[in-house]
XYZ file of C-alpha atoms in Angstrom:
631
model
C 16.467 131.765 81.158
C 14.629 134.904 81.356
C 11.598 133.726 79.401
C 11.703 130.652 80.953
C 11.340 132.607 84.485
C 8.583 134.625 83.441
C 6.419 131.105 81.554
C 6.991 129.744 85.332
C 5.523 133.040 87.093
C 2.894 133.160 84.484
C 1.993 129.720 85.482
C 2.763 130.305 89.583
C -0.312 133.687 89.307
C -2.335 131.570 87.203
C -2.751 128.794 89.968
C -2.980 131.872 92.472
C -5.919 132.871 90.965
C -7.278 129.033 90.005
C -7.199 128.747 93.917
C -8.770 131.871 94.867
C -11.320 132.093 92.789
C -12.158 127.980 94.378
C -12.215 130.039 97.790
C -14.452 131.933 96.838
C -16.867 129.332 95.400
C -16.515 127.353 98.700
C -16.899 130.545 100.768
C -19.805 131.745 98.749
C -21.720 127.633 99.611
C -20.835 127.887 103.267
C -22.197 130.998 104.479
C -25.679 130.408 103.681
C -25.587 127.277 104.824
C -24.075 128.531 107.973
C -26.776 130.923 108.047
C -29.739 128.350 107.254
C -27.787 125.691 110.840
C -28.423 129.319 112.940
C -24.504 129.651 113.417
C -25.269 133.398 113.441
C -26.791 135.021 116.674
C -24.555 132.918 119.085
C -25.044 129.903 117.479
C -28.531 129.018 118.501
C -30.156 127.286 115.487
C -33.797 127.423 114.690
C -34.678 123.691 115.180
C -32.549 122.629 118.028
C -32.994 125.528 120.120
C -32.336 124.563 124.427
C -35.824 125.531 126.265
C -34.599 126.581 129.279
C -37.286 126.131 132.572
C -36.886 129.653 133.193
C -39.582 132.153 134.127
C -42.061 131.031 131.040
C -41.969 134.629 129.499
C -38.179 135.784 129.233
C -37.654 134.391 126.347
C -41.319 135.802 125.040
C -40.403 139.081 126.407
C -36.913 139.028 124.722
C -38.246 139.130 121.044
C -41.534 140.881 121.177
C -41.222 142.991 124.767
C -43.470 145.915 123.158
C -46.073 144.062 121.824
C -49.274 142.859 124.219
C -50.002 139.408 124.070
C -53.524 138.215 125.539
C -52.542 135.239 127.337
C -49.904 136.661 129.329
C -51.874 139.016 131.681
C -54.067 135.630 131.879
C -51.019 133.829 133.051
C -50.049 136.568 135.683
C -53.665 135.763 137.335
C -52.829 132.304 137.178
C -49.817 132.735 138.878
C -51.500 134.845 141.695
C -54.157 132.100 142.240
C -51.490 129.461 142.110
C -49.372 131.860 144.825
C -52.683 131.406 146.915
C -53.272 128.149 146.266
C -49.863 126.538 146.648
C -47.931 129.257 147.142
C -44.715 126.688 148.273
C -41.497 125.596 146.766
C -41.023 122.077 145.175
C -42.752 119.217 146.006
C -41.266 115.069 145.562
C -38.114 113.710 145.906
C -38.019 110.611 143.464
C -35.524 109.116 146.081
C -36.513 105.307 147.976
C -35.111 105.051 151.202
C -35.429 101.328 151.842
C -35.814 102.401 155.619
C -37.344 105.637 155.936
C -35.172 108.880 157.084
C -38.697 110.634 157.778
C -38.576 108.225 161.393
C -35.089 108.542 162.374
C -33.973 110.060 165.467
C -30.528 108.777 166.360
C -27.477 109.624 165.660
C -26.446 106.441 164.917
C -28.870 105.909 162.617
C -28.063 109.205 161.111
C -24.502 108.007 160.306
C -25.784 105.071 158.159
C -28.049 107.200 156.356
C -25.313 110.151 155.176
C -27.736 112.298 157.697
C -25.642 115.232 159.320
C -24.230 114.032 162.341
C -21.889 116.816 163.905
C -23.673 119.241 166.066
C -22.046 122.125 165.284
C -22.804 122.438 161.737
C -26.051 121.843 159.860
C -25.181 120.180 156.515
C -27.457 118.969 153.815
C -28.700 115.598 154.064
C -27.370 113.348 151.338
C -29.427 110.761 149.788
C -29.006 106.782 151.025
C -29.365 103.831 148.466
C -30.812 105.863 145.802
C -32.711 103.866 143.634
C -34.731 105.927 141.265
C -34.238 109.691 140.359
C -36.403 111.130 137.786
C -35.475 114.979 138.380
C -31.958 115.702 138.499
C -30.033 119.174 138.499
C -26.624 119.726 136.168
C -24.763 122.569 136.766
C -26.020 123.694 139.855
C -23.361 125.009 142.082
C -24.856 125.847 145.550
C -27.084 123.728 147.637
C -29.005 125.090 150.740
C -32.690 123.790 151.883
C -35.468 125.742 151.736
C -39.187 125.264 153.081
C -42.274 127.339 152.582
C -46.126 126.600 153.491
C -48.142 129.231 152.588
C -45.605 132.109 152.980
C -43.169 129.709 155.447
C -40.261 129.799 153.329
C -36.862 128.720 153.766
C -33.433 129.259 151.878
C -33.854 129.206 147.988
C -31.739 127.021 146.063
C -28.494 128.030 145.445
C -28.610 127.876 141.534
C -29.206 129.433 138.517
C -33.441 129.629 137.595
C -33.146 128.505 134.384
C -31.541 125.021 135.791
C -35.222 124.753 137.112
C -37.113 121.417 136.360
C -40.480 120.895 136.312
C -40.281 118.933 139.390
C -38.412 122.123 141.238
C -41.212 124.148 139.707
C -44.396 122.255 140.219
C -43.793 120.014 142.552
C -45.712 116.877 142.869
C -48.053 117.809 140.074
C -44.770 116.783 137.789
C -45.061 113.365 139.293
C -48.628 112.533 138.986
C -48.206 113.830 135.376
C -45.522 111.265 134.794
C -47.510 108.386 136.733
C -50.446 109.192 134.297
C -48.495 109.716 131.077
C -50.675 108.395 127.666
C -49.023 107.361 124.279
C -48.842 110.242 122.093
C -52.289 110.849 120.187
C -53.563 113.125 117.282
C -50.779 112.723 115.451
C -52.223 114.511 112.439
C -53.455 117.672 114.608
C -49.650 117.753 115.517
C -48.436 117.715 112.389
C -50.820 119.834 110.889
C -49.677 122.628 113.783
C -45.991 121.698 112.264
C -46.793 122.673 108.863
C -48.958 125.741 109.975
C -45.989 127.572 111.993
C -43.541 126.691 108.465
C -45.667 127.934 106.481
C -46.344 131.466 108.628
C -42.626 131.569 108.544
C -42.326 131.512 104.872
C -45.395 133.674 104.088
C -44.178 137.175 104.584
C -40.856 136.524 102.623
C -42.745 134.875 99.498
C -45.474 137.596 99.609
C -42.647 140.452 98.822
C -41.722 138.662 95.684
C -44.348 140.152 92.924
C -43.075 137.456 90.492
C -44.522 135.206 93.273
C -47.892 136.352 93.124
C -49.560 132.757 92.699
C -47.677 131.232 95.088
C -48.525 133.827 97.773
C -52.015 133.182 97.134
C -51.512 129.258 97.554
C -49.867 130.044 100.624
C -52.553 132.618 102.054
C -55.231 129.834 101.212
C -53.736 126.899 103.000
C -52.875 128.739 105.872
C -56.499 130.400 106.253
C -57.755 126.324 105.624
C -55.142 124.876 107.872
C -56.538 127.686 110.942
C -60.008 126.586 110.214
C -59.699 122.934 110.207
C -57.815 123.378 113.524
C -60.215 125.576 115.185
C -63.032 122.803 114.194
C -61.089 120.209 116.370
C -58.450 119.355 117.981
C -58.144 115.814 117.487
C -57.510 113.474 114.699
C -61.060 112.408 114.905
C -62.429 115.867 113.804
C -60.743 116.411 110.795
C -62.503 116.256 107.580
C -62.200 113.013 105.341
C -59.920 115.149 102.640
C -57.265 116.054 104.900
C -54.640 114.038 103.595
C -54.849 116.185 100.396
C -53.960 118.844 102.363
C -51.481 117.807 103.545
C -50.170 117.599 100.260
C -50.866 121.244 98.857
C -49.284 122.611 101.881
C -46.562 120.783 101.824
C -46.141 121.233 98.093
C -46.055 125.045 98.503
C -43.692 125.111 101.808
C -41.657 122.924 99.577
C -41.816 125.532 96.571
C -41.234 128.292 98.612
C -38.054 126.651 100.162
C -36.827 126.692 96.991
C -36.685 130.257 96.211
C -33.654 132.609 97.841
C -34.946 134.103 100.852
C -33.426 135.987 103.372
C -32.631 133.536 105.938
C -32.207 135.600 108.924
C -35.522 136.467 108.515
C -37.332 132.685 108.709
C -35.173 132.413 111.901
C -36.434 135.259 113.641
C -39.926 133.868 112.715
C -39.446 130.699 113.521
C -37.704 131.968 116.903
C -40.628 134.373 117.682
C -43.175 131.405 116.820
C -40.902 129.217 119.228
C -41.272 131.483 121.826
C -44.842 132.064 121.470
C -45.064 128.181 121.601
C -43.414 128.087 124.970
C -45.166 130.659 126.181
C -48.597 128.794 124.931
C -47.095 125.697 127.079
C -46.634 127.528 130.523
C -49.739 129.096 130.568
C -51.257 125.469 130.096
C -48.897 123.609 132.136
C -50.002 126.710 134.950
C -53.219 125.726 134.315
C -52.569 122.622 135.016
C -50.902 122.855 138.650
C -53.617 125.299 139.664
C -56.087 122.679 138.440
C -54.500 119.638 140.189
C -54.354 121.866 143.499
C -57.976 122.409 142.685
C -58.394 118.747 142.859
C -56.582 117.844 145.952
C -57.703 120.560 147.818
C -61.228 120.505 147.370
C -63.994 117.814 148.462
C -64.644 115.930 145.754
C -68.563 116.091 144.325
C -69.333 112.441 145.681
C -68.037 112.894 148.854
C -70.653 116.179 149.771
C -73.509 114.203 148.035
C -72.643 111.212 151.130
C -72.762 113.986 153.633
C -75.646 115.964 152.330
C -77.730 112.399 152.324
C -76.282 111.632 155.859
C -77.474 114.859 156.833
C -80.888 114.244 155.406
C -81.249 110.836 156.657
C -80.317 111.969 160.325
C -82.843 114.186 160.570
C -85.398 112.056 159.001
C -84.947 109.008 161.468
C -86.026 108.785 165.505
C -82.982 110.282 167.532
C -81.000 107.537 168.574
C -80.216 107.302 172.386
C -76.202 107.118 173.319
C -76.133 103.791 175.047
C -72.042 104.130 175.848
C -72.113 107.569 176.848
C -70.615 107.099 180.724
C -67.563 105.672 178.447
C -66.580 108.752 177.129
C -65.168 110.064 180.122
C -63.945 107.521 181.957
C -60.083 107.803 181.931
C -59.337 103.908 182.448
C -60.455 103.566 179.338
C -58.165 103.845 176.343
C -59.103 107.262 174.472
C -58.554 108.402 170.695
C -59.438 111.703 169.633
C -59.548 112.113 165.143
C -59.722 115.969 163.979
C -61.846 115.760 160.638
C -64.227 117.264 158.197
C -63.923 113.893 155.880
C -66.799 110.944 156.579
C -64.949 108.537 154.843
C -61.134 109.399 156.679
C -62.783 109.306 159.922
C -64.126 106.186 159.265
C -61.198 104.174 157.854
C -59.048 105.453 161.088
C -61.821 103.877 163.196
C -62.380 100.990 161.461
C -58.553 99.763 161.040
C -57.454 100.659 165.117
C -60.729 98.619 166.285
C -59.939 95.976 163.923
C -56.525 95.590 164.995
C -57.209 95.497 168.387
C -57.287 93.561 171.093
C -60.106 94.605 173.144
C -61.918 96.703 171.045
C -64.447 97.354 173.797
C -61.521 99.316 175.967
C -60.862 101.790 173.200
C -62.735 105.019 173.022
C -62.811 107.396 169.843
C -63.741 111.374 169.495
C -64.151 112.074 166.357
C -64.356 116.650 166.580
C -65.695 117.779 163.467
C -67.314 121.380 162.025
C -71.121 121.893 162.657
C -71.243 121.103 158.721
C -70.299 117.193 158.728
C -71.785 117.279 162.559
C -75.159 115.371 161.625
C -73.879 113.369 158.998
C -70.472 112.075 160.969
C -72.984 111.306 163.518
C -75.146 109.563 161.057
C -72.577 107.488 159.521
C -71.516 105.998 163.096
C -74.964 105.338 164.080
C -75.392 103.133 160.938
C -71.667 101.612 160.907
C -70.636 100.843 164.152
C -67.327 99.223 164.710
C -66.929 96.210 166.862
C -67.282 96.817 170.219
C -65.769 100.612 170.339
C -67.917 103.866 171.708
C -67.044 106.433 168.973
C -68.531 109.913 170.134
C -69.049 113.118 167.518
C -68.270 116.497 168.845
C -69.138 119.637 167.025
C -66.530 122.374 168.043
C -68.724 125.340 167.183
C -71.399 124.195 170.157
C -68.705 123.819 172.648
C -68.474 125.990 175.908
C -64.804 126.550 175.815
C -62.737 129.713 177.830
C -61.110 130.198 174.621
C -63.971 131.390 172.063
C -61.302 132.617 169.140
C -60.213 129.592 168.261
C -63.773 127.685 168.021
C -63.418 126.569 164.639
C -62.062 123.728 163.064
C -59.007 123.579 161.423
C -56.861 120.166 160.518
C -53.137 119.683 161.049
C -51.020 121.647 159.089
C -48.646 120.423 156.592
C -45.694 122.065 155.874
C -43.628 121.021 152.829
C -39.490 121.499 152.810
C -37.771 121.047 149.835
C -33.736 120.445 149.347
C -31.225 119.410 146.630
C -29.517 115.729 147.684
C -25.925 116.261 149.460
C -23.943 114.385 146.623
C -21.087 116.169 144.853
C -21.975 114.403 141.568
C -23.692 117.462 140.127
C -25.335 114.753 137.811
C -27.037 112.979 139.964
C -28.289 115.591 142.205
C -32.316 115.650 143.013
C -34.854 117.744 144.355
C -35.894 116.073 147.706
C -39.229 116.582 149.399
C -40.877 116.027 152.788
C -44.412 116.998 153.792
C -43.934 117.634 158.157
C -47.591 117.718 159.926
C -47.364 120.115 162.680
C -50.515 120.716 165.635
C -53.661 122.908 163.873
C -54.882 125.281 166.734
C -57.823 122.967 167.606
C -54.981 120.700 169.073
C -54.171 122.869 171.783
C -58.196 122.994 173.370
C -58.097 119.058 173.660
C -56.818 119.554 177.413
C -59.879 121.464 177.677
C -62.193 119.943 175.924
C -61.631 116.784 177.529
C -60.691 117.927 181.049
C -61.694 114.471 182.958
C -58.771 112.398 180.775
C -55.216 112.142 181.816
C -54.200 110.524 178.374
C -55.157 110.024 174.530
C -53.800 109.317 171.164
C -54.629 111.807 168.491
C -54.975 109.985 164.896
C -54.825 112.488 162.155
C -57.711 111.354 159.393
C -55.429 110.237 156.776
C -53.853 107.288 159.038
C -54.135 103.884 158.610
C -53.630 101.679 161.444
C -52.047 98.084 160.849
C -51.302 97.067 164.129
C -52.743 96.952 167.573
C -52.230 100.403 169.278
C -52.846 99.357 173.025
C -48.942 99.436 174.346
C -49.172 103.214 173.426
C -50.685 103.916 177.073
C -47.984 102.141 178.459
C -45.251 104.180 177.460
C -42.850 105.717 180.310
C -42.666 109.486 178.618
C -40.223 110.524 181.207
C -41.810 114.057 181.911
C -42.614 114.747 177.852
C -45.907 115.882 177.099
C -46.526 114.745 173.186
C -44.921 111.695 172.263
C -44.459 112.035 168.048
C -42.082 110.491 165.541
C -39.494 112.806 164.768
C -37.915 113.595 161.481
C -34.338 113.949 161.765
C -34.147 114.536 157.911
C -34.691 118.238 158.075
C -33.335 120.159 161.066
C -34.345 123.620 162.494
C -31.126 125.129 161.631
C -31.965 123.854 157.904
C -35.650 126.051 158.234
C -33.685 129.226 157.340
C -36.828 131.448 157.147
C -37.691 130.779 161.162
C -36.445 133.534 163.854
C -33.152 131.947 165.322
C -34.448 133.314 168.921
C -34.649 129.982 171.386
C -34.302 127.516 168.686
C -31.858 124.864 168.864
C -30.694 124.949 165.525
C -29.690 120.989 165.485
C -32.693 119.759 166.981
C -35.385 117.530 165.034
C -38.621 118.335 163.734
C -41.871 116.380 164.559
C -44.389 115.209 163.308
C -48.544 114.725 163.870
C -50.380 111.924 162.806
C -49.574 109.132 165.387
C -49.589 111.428 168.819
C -49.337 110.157 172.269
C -50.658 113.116 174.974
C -50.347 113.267 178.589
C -52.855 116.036 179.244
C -52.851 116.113 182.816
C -48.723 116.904 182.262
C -50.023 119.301 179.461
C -52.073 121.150 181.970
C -49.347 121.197 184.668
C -46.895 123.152 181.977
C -49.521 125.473 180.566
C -48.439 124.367 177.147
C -51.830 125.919 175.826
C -51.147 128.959 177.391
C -47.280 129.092 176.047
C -48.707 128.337 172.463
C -51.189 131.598 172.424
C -48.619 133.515 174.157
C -45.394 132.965 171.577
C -48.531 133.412 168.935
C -49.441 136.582 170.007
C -45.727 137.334 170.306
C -45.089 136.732 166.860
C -48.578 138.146 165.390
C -47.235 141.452 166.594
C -44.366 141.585 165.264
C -45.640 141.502 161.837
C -44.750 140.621 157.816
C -45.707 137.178 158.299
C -48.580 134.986 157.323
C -50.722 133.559 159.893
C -49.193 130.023 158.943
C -45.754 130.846 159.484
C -46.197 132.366 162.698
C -48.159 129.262 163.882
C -45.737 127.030 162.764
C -42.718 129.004 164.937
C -44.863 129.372 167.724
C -46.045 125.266 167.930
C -42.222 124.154 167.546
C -41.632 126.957 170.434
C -44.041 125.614 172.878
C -42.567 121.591 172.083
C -39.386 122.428 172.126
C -37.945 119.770 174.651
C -41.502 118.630 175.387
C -41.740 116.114 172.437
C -40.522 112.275 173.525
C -39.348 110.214 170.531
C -41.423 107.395 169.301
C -39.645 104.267 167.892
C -39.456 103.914 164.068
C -41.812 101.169 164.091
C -44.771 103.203 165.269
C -45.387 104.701 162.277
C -43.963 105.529 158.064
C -45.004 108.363 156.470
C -44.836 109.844 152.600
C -47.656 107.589 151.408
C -48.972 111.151 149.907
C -46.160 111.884 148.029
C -43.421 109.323 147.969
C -43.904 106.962 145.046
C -41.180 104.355 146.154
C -41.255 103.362 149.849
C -40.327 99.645 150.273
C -43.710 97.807 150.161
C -41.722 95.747 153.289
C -41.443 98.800 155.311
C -44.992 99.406 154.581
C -46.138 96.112 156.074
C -43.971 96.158 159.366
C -45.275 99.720 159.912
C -48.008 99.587 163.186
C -49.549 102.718 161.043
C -49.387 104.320 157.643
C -49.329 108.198 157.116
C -50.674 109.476 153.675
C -48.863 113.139 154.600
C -48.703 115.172 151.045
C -51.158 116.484 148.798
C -52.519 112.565 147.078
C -54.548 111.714 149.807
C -56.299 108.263 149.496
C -59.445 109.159 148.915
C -58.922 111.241 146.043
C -58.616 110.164 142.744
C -55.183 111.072 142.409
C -54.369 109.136 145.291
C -50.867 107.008 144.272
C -52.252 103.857 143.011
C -50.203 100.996 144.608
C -51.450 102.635 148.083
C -54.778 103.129 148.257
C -55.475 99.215 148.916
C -54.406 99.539 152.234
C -56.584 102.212 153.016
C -59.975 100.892 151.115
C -59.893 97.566 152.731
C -60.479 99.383 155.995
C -63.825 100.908 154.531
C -67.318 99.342 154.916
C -68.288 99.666 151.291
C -71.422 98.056 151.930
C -73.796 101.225 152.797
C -76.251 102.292 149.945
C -75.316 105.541 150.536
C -71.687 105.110 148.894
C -73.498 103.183 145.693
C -76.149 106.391 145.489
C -73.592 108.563 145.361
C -71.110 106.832 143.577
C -68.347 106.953 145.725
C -65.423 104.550 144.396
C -62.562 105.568 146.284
């Protein structure tokens, strides 16, 4: 019994050890491997590692926060130009709203629209019949609006910054980017860039091994071969006929030094840091990018000043040309437009499409003020293009005798841009949503002055296209109102959380310019001039603001309860920044508003657009073919 106890121990620690010493074997396979998936380090692993849209350099900063990197200090001036440049929260909403919420002024209307109805408490708007979202934030707790022009800034999003999309980030830049998106090309250059950051990861390992001595060389050689075939070119097309053979030797020797035991905590720190480096090589391009796209829509573009140079020339050249309706342009029975612009071609498309459309053309009166730059040429242009039966007079604002001498220069409506997150409580489908609101420039508030013998006119902002016949505008009953303006009910003051609270009902709508209806001789009566310089001066002294901000308070100041609703039908806006209006809406709309930075004329204009506004443009001067203006 006893020895047959002790065979059956024998056998019992005999399996114990069979057992353990299969532990072992497994244990000793699995934590490389764990090591070589990234498990360690909080379980990030080197190939699949989450980018987050942070600020571009945390992660850059994280690894290698001693060591000076070039590009970065380069990036920090980028950022500064951008700040001066566009210096303004996000951008588009990728939301259609088959009726626009941009028009709406009831509360009625709000109700269908998930607009915040109660008066007591501003909410965020939620989205209506949502029919395309690019952008959308996950995991973002908090939602509050926020609006900025040019130091106007509102409340910041609620959420965490790395939940940051592009979109949040760059704003409509992120669009046009997608818009424009090309197939992938280069292929080759790509992968060769693939194979260049394994092989730096391998290098420094292999080239501590002195039994590797040969293979360190091969190594050192395709890497140096690899940098100067890419510094050569950067595309497929530049790369020498042999490169397919090197593709093989480097591959061959990443492949050979894969197969040696290195450390492997050391590739992933490499590959990390050359990760990093990577995303920190993207920013500073994608940086680039916005500030060069704001470059682009905020410039004139090269064709346009050679048309006003040769205007300029050619007015000066020809026999002055006597003003034959010039008794028109004060005569107040008449039906008066005034048009704010610097831009030949604007100017002339707002001129052309409301004569067009009207019925008596020979009633309607246009003032087109301009800058003593595009004076000659603007006259020019109208001398040689006249439209139908209209008097169209050019005023330069420099050479006018106005009381108010500070404010003789021309500036353009001012667009402000608010950005929100959508209302919805499914966290994955909320979006980034975007309006552009024009608001009066300065030069709006000497038109009571400058034209002191009207009693009415409609100001057209230059980057308006009129569809429909404008004429019932003058025989609107404005019951006491001074500006008559669409209002946009989707953003409310209270919502505008970087304006002073002081005499601001918090509920009440914002308005916009671009189709404005103004009783001058009620302007006059009110002072509404004199209120504007007066809450300007107010606010100037105060201090810690830009100049835009302050101008921006002190316009919805002197409006406040002066502004008389126009119907929806007047007018729909966004066609500067909202890919997906209803092409319906577009065509029952009496005018179009290309509000937003992708103005019509430029050639990042939104595509499916622009028709509307170049079949309003006499394309038949040689002055657009010498210059090569294709709009």
């Amino acid at each position: 019994m006893k020895g047959g106890g002790g065979g059956g121990g024998g056998k019992r620690r005999w399996r114990v050890l069979v057992v353990g010493v299969l532990v072992l074997i497994i244990l000793s396979t699995l934590v490389p491997l764990a090591f070589l998936l990234g498990l360690h380090n909080g379980f990030h692993s080197p190939g699949f590692v989450t980018v987050q849209p942070s600020s571009p350099f945390d992660s850059f900063n994280r690894i290698n926060a001693t060591k000076h990197h070039p590009q970065r200090d380069l990036s920090v001036r980028v950022d500064e130009v951008l700040h001066r440049f566009n210096p303004v929260l996000p951008k588009k909403s990728d939301i259609n709203l088959d009726s626009r919420d941009m028009n709406r002024t009831s509360t009625t209307d709000s109700k269908k629209r998930g607009l915040p109805v109660s008066p007591a408490v501003v909410a965020i708007p939620s989205p209506a019949k949502k029919t395309k979202t690019k952008a959308s934030y996950k995991g973002v707790q908090g939602k509050t609006v926020n609006a900025s022009h040019n130091g106007v800034q509102g409340a910041i999003v609620n959420a965490d910054e790395t939940q940051r999309t592009c979109q949040l980030k760059y704003g409509s830049y992120c669009l046009w980017r997608e818009e424009n998106k090309e197939p992938l090309r280069d292929a080759k250059v790509k992968h060769m860039k693939d194979l260049l950051f394994v092989a730096r990861a391998y290098y420094p390992i292999i080239a501590k091994m002195p039994s590797q001595s040969k293979l360190t060389r091969d190594m050192k050689q395709n890497i140096q071969e690899f940098e100067r075939i890419l510094s050569e070119g950067s595309a497929d097309a530049d790369l020498p006929p042999q490169v397919d053979k090197k593709f093989q030797k480097m591959e061959a020797v990443i492949s050979k030094a894969k197969s040696f035991p290195v450390d492997c905590n050391n590739v992933d720190k490499k590959l990390r840091q050359i990760l990093d480096l990577t995303d920190d090589e993207a920013s500073f391009h994608m940086k680039q990018s916005v500030f060069l796209y704001q470059l682009a829509v905020q410039t004139m573009p090269k064709s346009l000043h050679c048309l006003s140079m040769r205007l300029t020339v050619e007015y000066f050249k020809s026999a002055p040309v006597e003003i034959e309706d010039s008794e028109k342009f004060s005569d107040p029975s008449l039906l008066h437009f005034v048009i704010i612009s610097d831009n030949i071609l604007a100017s002339s498309v707002v001129i052309n499409s409301t004569a067009l459309h009207a019925r008596e053309s020979k009633n309607f009166v246009f003032h087109v003020l301009t800058d003593e730059q595009n004076y000659f040429a603007m006259k020019q242009w109208f001398i040689r293009n006249p439209c139908k039966q209209a008097a169209i007079q050019v005023l330069n604002i420099e050479k006018l005798e106005l009381d108010n001498s500070d404010t003789k220069k021309l500036s353009l409506p001012a667009e402000f841009r608010v950005s929100f997150t959508s209302g919805d409580n499914n966290l994955a489908s909320q979006g980034n949503r975007t309006y552009y609101l024009s608001i009066f420039s300065q030069t709006h508030y000497l038109l009571p002055e400058i034209f002191h013998k009207l009693k009415k006119v409609v100001v057209l902002d230059h980057d308006v296209v009129v569809q429909r016949d404008l004429s019932p505008l003058w025989e609107l009953d404005m019951e006491g109102k001074v500006n008559g303006a669409l209002k946009s009910c989707s953003v409310r003051l209270g919502q505008l959380k970087s304006l002073k609270r002081e005499g601001f009902d918090t509920n009440a709508c914002l308005w916009m310019s671009g189709l404005n209806v103004i009783d001058l001789a009620r302007w006059r009566e009110l002072g509404v001039s004199e209120s504007y310089l007066k809450f300007y001066k107010q606010q100037m002294s105060g201090g810690g603001e830009s100049r835009e901000a302050i101008a921006l308070q002190a316009t919805l100041l002197t409006f406040q309860d002066k502004v008389y609703a126009l119907d929806d039908k007047w007018a729909v806006s966004g066609l500067g920044y909202d890919y997906y209006i209803n092409t319906q809406t577009i065509k029952n709309a009496a005018t179009l508003h290309y509000n937003g930075n992708m103005k019509p004329w430029l050639e990042l204009g939104i595509p499916q657009y622009k028709s509307y506004w170049r079949k309003n443009l006499n394309r038949e001067d040689r002055f657009l073919s010498d210059c090569n203006v294709n709009p």
